[in-house]
Amino acid sequence: MTLTTDAAGLRTVALQELSAICTLAEAITWERTYLGPKGEVTRLLRGLGELPADQRPDAGRAAQELRSDLQQRYSHLRAELTAAKLQTSLATDTVDVTLPGRQPNIGVDHPVSAMIEELSEIFALMGFQTVFGPEVETGHYNFDLLNIPSDHPARDVWDTIFIESDEAEILLRTHTSPMQARVMEATTPPVRVIVPGRTYRYEAQDASHEWMFHQLEGLAVDETITMADLKGVLREVGRQLFGPDRKVRFRCDYFPFVEPGVDFAVDCAICDGVGCRVCKQTGWLEMGGAGMVHPNVLRGVGYDPERYTGFAFGLGIERMIMMKYGVNDVRAFAVNDLRFLSQFARPML
Ligand SMILES: [Zn+2]
């Protein structure tokens, strides 16, 4: 028996098996049996070398023809079976395109982030740039440059969290005010910035106190800035946040880095100044502290207080949200309770 007849026999058997195949899995098994690396046809081709030289050309040609013929038939069958399988699944796996889709669970901005964003937009319209500063500060920026020298009793007003350090007085900033000096040191007037960010106090927590909270510092320095500018800016913020027709109230207050210093309030938008639960029956919502920048602060950063004047203010971000939405516990902002946070979701379009 020659190899040529071997090839013919192999073809008969292979084609017989091939004609009985109905599934893709069977086709793959068949391909492995005949055409794979250990398949029958491969074995046939490897055996060519052992033949007498005069038989090799014919036997080789027969084996090659067999291989390419089977390969062709296999590709054809495989394509047919794949198409049939697709047809079957299309016919049986029906999709009801009228069913509503799954709603993706889209998160929302944290109310603190949203308020910072809102305030940044309000101030941007008035020419204020938003900048951020370090939360770990030195006593130099947190106190000294704000006219609070180390022997000043006002230094005790801020319950400071200190960080152990041999080199300098390092602390978690107790307010966003240190950025006043940092901005002025790097800028020639005019200066118009707001500084939102986290601040820290060594303080017991209750419904209106947190050891970490957010402030928004504002600073404007130029040649002709007066208290009227301060009042105009804060009134505009009050109107943008709490609605038109809001009024601003200034009362004397003391902060070492301003002179004169004021606390400022907006008349309550909920009761229109008559008195309600949100404004604690006073008719006013306390917004924060403000004042004209103290000449010592200007001198500390190399500005000439004879030439430049400015105003500064500080707002509590959580406080703004609590007033705007009637939230009564500041601790709610830090506990990550989705039932609370999702109430600040903007309506989906
Ligand atoms: Zn009220």
PDB file of N, CA and C and ligand atoms in Angstrom, residues 268 270-273 275-279 283, ligand 1:
ATOM      1  N   CYS A 268     -33.623  87.378  57.180  1.00  0.00           N
ATOM      2  CA  CYS A 268     -34.079  86.008  56.915  1.00  0.00           C
ATOM      3  C   CYS A 268     -35.076  85.965  55.758  1.00  0.00           C
ATOM      4  N   ILE A 270     -36.753  83.388  54.819  1.00  0.00           N
ATOM      5  CA  ILE A 270     -37.875  82.476  55.072  1.00  0.00           C
ATOM      6  C   ILE A 270     -39.045  83.226  55.715  1.00  0.00           C
ATOM      7  N   CYS A 271     -38.744  84.120  56.682  1.00  0.00           N
ATOM      8  CA  CYS A 271     -39.822  84.848  57.369  1.00  0.00           C
ATOM      9  C   CYS A 271     -39.835  86.322  56.977  1.00  0.00           C
ATOM     10  N   ASP A 272     -38.945  86.706  56.059  1.00  0.00           N
ATOM     11  CA  ASP A 272     -38.838  88.094  55.633  1.00  0.00           C
ATOM     12  C   ASP A 272     -38.515  89.023  56.801  1.00  0.00           C
ATOM     13  N   GLY A 273     -37.716  88.527  57.727  1.00  0.00           N
ATOM     14  CA  GLY A 273     -37.258  89.383  58.823  1.00  0.00           C
ATOM     15  C   GLY A 273     -38.194  89.439  60.014  1.00  0.00           C
ATOM     16  N   GLY A 275     -39.145  86.802  61.960  1.00  0.00           N
ATOM     17  CA  GLY A 275     -38.716  85.890  63.018  1.00  0.00           C
ATOM     18  C   GLY A 275     -39.296  84.511  62.802  1.00  0.00           C
ATOM     19  N   CYS A 276     -38.404  83.493  62.741  1.00  0.00           N
ATOM     20  CA  CYS A 276     -38.892  82.117  62.563  1.00  0.00           C
ATOM     21  C   CYS A 276     -37.886  81.156  63.197  1.00  0.00           C
ATOM     22  N   ARG A 277     -38.133  79.845  63.009  1.00  0.00           N
ATOM     23  CA  ARG A 277     -37.271  78.844  63.637  1.00  0.00           C
ATOM     24  C   ARG A 277     -35.855  78.920  63.073  1.00  0.00           C
ATOM     25  N   VAL A 278     -35.747  79.088  61.733  1.00  0.00           N
ATOM     26  CA  VAL A 278     -34.431  79.082  61.089  1.00  0.00           C
ATOM     27  C   VAL A 278     -33.559  80.253  61.581  1.00  0.00           C
ATOM     28  N   CYS A 279     -34.167  81.423  61.730  1.00  0.00           N
ATOM     29  CA  CYS A 279     -33.383  82.589  62.173  1.00  0.00           C
ATOM     30  C   CYS A 279     -33.442  82.761  63.690  1.00  0.00           C
ATOM     31  N   GLY A 283     -34.951  87.292  62.984  1.00  0.00           N
ATOM     32  CA  GLY A 283     -35.155  87.940  61.694  1.00  0.00           C
ATOM     33  C   GLY A 283     -33.873  88.069  60.892  1.00  0.00           C
TER      34      GLY A 283
HETATM   35 ZN    ZN B   1     -36.579  83.805  59.811  1.00  0.00          ZN
END
